[in-house]
Short mmCIF file of C-alpha atoms and ligand atoms in Angstrom, two decimals:
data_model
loop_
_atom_site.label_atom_id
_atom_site.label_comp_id
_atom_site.label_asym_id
_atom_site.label_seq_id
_atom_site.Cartn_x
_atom_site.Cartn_y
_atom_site.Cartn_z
CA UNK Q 1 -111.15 74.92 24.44
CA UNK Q 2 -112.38 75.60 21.05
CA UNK Q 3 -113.83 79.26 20.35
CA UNK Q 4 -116.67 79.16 17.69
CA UNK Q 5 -116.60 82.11 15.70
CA UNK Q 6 -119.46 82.40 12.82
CA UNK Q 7 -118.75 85.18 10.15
CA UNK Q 8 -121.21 86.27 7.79
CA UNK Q 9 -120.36 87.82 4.54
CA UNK Q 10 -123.13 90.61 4.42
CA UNK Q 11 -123.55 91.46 0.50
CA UNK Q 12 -125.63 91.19 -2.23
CA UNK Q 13 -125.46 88.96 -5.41
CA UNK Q 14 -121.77 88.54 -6.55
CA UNK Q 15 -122.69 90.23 -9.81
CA UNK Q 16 -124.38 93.36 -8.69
CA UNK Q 17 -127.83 91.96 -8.68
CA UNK Q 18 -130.75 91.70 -5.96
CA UNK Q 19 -132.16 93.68 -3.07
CA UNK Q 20 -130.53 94.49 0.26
CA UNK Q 21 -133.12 94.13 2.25
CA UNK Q 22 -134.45 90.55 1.28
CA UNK Q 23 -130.20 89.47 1.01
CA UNK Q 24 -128.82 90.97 3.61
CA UNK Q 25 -131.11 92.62 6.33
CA UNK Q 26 -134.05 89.76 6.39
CA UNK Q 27 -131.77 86.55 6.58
CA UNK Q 28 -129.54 88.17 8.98
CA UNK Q 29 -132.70 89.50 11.44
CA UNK Q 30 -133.43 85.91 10.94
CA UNK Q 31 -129.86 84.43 12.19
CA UNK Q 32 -129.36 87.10 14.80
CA UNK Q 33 -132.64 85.77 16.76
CA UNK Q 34 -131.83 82.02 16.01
CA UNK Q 35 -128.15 82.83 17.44
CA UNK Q 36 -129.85 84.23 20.57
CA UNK Q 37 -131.87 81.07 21.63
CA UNK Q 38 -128.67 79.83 22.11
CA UNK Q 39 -126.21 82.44 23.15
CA UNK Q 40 -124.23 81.77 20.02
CA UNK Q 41 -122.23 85.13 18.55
CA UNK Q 42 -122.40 86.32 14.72
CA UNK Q 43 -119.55 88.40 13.56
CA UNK Q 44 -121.28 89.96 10.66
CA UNK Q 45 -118.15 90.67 7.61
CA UNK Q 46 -119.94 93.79 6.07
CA UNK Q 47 -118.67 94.87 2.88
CA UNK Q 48 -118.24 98.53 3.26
CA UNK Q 49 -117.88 99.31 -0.58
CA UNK Q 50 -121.52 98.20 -1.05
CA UNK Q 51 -122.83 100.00 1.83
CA UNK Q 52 -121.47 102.79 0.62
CA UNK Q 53 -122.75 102.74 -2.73
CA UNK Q 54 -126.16 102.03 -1.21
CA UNK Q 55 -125.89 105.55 1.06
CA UNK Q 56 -124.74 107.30 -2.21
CA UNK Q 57 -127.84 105.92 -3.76
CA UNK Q 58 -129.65 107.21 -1.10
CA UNK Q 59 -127.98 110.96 -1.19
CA UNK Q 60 -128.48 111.47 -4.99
CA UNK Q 61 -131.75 109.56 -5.94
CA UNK Q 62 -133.76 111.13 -2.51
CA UNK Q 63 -134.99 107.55 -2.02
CA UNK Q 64 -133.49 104.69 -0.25
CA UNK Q 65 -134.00 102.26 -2.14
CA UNK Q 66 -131.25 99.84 -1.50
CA UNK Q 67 -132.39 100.26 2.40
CA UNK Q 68 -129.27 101.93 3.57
CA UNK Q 69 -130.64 103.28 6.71
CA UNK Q 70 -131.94 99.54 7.31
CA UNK Q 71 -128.50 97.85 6.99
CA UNK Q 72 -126.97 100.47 9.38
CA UNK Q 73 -129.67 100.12 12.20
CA UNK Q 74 -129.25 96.42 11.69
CA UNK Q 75 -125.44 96.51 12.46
CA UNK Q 76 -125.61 98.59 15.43
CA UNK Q 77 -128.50 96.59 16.79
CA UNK Q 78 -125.84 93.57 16.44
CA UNK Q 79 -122.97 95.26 18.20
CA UNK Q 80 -125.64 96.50 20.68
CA UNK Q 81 -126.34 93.11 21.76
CA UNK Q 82 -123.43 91.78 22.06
CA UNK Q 83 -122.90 90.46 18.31
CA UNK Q 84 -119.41 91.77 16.18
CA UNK Q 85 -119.23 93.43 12.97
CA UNK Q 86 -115.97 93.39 11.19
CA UNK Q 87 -114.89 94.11 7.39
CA UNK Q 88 -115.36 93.58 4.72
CA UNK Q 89 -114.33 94.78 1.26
CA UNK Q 90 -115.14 93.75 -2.63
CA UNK Q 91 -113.03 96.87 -3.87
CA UNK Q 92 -115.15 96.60 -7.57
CA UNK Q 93 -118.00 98.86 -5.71
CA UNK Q 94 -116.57 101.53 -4.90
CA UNK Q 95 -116.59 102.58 -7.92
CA UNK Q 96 -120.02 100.75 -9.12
CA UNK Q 97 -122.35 102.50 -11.50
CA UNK Q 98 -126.47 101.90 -11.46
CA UNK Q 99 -127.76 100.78 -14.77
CA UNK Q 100 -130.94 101.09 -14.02
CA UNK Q 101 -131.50 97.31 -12.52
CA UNK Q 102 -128.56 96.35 -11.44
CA UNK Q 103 -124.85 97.39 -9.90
CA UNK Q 104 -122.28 97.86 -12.27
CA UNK Q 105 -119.27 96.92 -10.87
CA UNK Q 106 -115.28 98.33 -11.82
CA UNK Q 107 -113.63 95.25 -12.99
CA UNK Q 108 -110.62 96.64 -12.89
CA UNK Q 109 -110.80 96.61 -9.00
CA UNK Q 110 -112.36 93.22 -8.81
CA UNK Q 111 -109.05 91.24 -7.71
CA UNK Q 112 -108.75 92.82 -4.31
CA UNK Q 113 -104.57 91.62 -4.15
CA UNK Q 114 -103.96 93.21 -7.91
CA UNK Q 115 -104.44 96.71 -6.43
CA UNK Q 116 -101.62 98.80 -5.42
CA UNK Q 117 -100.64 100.22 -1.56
CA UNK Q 118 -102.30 103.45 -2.30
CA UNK Q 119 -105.45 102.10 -3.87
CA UNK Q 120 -105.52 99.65 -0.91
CA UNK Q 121 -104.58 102.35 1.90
CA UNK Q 122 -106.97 104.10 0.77
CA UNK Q 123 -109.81 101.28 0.47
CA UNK Q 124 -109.09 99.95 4.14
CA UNK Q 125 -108.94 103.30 5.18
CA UNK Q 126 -112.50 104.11 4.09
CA UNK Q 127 -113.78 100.80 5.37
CA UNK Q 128 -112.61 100.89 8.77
CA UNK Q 129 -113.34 104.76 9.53
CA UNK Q 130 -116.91 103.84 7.89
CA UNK Q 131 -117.77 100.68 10.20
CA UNK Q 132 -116.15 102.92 13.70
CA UNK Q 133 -117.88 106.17 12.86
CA UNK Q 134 -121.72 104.63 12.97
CA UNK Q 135 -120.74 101.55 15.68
CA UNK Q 136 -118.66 103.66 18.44
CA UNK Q 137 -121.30 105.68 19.14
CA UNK Q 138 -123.64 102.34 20.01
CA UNK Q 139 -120.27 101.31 22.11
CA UNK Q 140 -117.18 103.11 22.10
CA UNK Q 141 -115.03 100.31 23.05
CA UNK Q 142 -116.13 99.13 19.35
CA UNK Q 143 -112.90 98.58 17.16
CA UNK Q 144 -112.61 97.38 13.43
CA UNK Q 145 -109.37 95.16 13.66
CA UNK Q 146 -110.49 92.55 11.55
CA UNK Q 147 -110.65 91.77 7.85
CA UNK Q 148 -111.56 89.65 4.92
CA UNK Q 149 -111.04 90.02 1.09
CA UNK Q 150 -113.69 89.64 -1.62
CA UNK Q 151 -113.36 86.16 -2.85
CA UNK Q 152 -110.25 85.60 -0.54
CA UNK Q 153 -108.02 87.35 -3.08
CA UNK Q 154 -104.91 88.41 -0.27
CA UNK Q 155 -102.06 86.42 -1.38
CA UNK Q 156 -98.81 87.21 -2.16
CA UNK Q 157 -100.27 89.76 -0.21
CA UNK Q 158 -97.63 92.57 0.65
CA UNK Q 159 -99.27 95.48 -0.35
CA UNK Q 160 -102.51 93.99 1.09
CA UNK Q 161 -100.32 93.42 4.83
CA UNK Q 162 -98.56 96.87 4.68
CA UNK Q 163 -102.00 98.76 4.36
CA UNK Q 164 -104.19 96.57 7.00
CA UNK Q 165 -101.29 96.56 9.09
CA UNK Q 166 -100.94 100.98 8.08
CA UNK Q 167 -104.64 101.04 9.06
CA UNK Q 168 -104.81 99.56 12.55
CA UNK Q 169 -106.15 96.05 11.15
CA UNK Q 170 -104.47 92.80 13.77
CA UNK Q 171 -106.20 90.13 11.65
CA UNK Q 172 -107.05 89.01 8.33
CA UNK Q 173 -109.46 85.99 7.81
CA UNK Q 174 -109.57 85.18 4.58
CA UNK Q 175 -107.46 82.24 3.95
CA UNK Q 176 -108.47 78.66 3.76
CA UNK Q 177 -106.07 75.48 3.64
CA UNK Q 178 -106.39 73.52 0.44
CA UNK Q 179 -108.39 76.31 -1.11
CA UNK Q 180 -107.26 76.68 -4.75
CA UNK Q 181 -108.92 79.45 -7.57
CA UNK Q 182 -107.89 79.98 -10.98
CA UNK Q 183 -109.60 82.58 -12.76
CA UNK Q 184 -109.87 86.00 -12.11
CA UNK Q 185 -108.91 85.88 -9.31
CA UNK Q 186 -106.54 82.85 -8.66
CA UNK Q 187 -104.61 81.38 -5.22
CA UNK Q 188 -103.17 78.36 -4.11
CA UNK Q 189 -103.94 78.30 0.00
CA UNK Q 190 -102.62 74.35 -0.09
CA UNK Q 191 -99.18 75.34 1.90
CA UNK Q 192 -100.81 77.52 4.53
CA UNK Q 193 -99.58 77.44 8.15
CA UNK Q 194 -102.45 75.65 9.37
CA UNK Q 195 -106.82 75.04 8.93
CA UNK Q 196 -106.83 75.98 12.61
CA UNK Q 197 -104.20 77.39 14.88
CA UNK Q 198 -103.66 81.18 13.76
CA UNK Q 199 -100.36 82.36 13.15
CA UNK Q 200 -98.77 85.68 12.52
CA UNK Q 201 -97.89 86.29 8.75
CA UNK Q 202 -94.79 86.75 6.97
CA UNK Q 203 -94.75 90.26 5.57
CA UNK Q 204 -95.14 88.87 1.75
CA UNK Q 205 -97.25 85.93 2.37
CA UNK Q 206 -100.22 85.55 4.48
CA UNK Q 207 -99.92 81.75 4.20
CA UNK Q 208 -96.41 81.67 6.11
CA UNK Q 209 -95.60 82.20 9.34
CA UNK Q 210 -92.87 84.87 11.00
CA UNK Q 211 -93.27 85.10 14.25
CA UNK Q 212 -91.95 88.92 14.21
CA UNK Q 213 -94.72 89.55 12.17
CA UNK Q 214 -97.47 91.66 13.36
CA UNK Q 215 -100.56 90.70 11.23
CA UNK Q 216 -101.95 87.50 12.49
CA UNK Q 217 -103.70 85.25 10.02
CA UNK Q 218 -107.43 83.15 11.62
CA UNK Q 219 -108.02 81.18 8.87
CA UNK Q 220 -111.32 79.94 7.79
CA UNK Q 221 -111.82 76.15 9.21
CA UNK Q 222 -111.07 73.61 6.04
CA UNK Q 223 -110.42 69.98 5.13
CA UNK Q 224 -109.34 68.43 2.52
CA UNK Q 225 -112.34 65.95 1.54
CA UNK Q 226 -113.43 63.91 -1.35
CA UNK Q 227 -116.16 65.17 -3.19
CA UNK Q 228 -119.18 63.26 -1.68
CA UNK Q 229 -118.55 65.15 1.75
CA UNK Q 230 -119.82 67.99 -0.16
CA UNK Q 231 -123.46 67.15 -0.27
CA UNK Q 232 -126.27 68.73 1.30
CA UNK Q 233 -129.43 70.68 0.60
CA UNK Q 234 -128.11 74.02 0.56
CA UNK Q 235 -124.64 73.20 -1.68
CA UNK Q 236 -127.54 72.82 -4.42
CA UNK Q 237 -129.24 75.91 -3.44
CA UNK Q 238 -126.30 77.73 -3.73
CA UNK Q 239 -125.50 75.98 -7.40
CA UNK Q 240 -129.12 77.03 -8.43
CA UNK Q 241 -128.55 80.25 -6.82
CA UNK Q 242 -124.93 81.17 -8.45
CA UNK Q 243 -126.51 80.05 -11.58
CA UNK Q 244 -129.07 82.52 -11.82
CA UNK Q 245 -127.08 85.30 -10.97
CA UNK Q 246 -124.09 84.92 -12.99
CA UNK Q 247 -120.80 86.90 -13.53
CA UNK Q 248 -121.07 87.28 -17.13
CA UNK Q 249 -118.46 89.79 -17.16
CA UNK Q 250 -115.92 87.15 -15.30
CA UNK Q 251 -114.76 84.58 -18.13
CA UNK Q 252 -113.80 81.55 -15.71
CA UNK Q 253 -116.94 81.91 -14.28
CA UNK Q 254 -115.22 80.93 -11.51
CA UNK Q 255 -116.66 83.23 -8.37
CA UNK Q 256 -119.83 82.01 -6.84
CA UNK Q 257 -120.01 78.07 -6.76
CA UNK Q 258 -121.09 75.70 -3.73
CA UNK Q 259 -118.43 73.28 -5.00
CA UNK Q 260 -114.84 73.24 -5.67
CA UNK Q 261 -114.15 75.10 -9.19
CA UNK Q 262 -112.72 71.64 -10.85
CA UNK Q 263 -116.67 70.23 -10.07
CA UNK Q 264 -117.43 71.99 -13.38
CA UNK Q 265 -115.68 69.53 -15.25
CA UNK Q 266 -118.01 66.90 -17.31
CA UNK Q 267 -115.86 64.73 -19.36
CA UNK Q 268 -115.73 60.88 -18.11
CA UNK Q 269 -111.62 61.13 -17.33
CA UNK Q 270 -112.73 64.56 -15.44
CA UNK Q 271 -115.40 63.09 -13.16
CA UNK Q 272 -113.48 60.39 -12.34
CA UNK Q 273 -110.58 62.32 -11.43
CA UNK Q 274 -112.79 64.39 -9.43
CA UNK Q 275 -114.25 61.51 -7.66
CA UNK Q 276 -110.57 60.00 -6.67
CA UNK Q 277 -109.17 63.98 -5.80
CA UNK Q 278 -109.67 65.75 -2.50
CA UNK Q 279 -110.69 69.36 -2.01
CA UNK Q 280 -110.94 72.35 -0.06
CA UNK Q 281 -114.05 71.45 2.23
CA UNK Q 282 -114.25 75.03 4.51
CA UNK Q 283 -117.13 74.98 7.51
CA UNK Q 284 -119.65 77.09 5.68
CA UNK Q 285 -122.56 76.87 8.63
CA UNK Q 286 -124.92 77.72 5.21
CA UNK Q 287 -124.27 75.43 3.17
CA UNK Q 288 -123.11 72.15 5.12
CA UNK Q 289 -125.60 70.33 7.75
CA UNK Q 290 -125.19 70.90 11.38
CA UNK Q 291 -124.27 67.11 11.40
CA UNK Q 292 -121.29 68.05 9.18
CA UNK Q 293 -120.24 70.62 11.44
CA UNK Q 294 -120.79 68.86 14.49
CA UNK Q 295 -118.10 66.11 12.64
CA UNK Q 296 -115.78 69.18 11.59
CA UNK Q 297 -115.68 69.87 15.16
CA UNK Q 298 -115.43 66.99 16.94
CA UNK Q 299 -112.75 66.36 14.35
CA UNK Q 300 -110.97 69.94 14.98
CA UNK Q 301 -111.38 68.88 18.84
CA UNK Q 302 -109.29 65.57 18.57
CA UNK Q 303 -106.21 67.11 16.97
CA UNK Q 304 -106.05 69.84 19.28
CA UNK Q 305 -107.03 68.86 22.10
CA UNK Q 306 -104.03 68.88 24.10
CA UNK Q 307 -103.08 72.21 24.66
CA UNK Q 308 -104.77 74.17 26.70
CA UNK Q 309 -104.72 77.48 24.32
CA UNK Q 310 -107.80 78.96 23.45
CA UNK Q 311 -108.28 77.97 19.76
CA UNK Q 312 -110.48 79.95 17.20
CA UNK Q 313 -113.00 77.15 14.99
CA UNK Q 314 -113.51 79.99 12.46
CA UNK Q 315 -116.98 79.57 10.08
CA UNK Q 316 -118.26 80.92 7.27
CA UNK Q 317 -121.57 81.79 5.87
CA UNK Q 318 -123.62 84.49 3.56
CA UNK Q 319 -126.56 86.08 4.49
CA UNK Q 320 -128.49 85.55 1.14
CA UNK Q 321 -127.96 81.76 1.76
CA UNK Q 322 -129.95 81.93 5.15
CA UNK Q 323 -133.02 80.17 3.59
CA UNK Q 324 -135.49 77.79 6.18
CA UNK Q 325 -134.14 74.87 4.96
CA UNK Q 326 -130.64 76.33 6.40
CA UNK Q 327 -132.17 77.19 9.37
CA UNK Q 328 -133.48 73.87 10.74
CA UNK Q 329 -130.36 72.04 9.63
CA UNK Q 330 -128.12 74.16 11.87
CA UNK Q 331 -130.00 74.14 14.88
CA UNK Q 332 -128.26 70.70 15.67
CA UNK Q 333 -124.92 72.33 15.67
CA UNK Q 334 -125.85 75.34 18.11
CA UNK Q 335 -127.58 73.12 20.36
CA UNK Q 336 -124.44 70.61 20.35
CA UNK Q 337 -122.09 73.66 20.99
CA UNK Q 338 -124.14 75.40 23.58
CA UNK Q 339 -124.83 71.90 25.26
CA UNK Q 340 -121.15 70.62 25.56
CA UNK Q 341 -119.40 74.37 27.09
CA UNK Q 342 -116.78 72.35 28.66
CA UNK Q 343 -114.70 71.78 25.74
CA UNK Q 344 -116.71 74.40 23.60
CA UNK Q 345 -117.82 78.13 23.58
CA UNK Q 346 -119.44 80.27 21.27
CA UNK Q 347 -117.07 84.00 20.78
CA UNK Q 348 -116.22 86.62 18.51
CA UNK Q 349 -112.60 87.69 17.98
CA UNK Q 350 -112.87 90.70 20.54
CA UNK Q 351 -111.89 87.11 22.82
CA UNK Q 352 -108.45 87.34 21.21
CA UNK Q 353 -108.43 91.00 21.37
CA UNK Q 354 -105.33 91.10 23.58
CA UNK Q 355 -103.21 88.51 22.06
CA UNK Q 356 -103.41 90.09 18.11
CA UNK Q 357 -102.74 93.50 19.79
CA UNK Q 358 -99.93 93.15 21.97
CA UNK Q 359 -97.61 92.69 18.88
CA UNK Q 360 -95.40 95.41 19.94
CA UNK Q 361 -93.87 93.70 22.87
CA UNK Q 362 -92.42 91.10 20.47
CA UNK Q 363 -88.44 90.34 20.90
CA UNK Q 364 -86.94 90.79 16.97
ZN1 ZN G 401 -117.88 88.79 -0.19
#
């Protein structure tokens, strides 16, 4: 049985630019109902260090402009019904200054696995007792045990397992087979464990497996595709979309584009060797079809399909990518999901609550 898990990265514009409410609180009202026609679960990834800025905002200016109190009653309204909300954390906010249009953000905190223990002790810290003290009280069997890392900067990632593991955090999604940056913030995910099965980490590299290790790793579904399998609507929205709202400040340019980062390339020799190479294709439920998903899954379905182990088919999406367009084009995929729950069901990661926690009764 497969275990469809949709996370949303809740934020705003990648460089500190646009308005909470029409990013993050619209699109999302907009998901949550869609999800309930169909009994499908959203596991909302909220990125504390923006939320928090926005309640500072709040506190000092008097007004709430950047709809704090919104963002809050929209995540307990989620938990409330039966939706998750887990974290998540783009460090540079924290400590983010207003210009007067826009969120200016602390490069120096922008590659989340460049920061030390402390910084990240701290950070996680913050996060989780953030996200627990507003959601317990809607249900106090509510527990932030999962995590993912601003532009999926966690590996080698020792510092960044010794403080979610410090902090009470089983589970880190952020990892992607194939996925490769090089920038700012640069990875190579091509030798992870797996695109599916989880696995517990290694205590220096979330990409290998130890089985004494006690943070697991749920990686983000992914194949490794040739470029056409990219296409669709809402991979060009998101180009036009990154476009507009640039990282000026980040000189590869590198953080916000639909396609793979080598796509950029525009000589002849380039294009074709981008044609003939493969790359990192992750089930984004915003930006691919719900016929490419359906394929992902029914793909994801073959290889597996002979255990009997509860598997996690791990999405992603962003909330300011929720646009109609989006919405019609995934409908197909809930309504295959919801119509086939024999060999499919729709869950959060509270359904692998026990297995990530029991980690203590593991033989050294
Ligand atoms: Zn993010």
């Amino acid at each position: 049985m497969l275990n469809v898990i949709f996370t949303l990265d809740y934020e705003i514009h990648g460089n500190g630019e646009g308005c909470p409410h029409e990013l993050m609180v619209e699109p999302t009202e907009r998901l949550l109902r869609l999800f309930d026609e169909y009994g499908a679960k959203l596991t909302i990834m909220a990125d504390i260090a923006e939320i928090l800025k926005f309640k500072e905002f709040a506190n000092q200016n008097g007004r709430d402009d950047y709809h704090y109190r919104d963002i809050v009653t929209q995540l307990q309204g989620a938990v409330r019904g039966g939706h998750d909300v887990q974290l998540h954390i783009h460090a540079s906010y924290f400590n983010a200054r207003h210009d007067g249009q826009r969120w200016v953000q602390d490069w120096s905190e922008y590659d989340f696995v460049g920061l030390s223990f402390e910084r990240l002790d701290e950070i996680v810290r913050i996060g989780k007792t953030e996200l627990e003290s507003f959601l317990q009280p809607v249900n106090p069997d509510y527990r932030c045990f999962v995590f993912r890392a601003a532009n999926w900067s966690v590996n080698p990632g020792r510092n960044v397992i010794k403080a979610l593991l410090n902090n009470g955090i089983r589970v880190d999604t952020s990892i992607f087979k194939y996925g490769r940056r090089k920038g700012i913030v640069s990875f190579d995910y091509s030798a992870a464990e797996s695109e599916l099965v989880p696995w517990r980490v290694r205590e220096d590299d979330l990409c290998s497996r130890d089985d004494r290790g006690r943070l697991w790793e749920f990686p983000i579904y992914c194949e490794n595709r040739w470029i056409g399998a990219f296409l669709s609507p809402n991979r060009l929205y998101r180009v036009a979309q990154s476009r507009r709202h640039r990282i000026s400040e980040n000189p590869s340019g590198s953080a916000a584009n639909g396609f793979p980062d080598s796509a950029k390339k525009t000589g002849l020799l380039d294009k074709l060797s981008l044609a003939a190479k493969k790359h990192a294709w992750k089930a984004d439920f915003n930006q691919c079809t719900g016929r490419q998903l359906i394929g992902a899954l029914r793909r994801a379905e073959q290889r597996y399909s002979n255990g009997s182990d509860n598997l996690p088919f791990v999405l992603i999406g962003h909330s300011k990518l929720f646009n109609r367009v989006n919405e019609n084009s995934l409908r197909p995929f809930l309504e295959y999901v919801a119509s086939h729950n024999h060999r499919f069901e729709f869950g959060t990661f509270g359904a692998f609550e026990n297995q990530v926690g029991g980690s203590q009764s593991v033989v050294v």
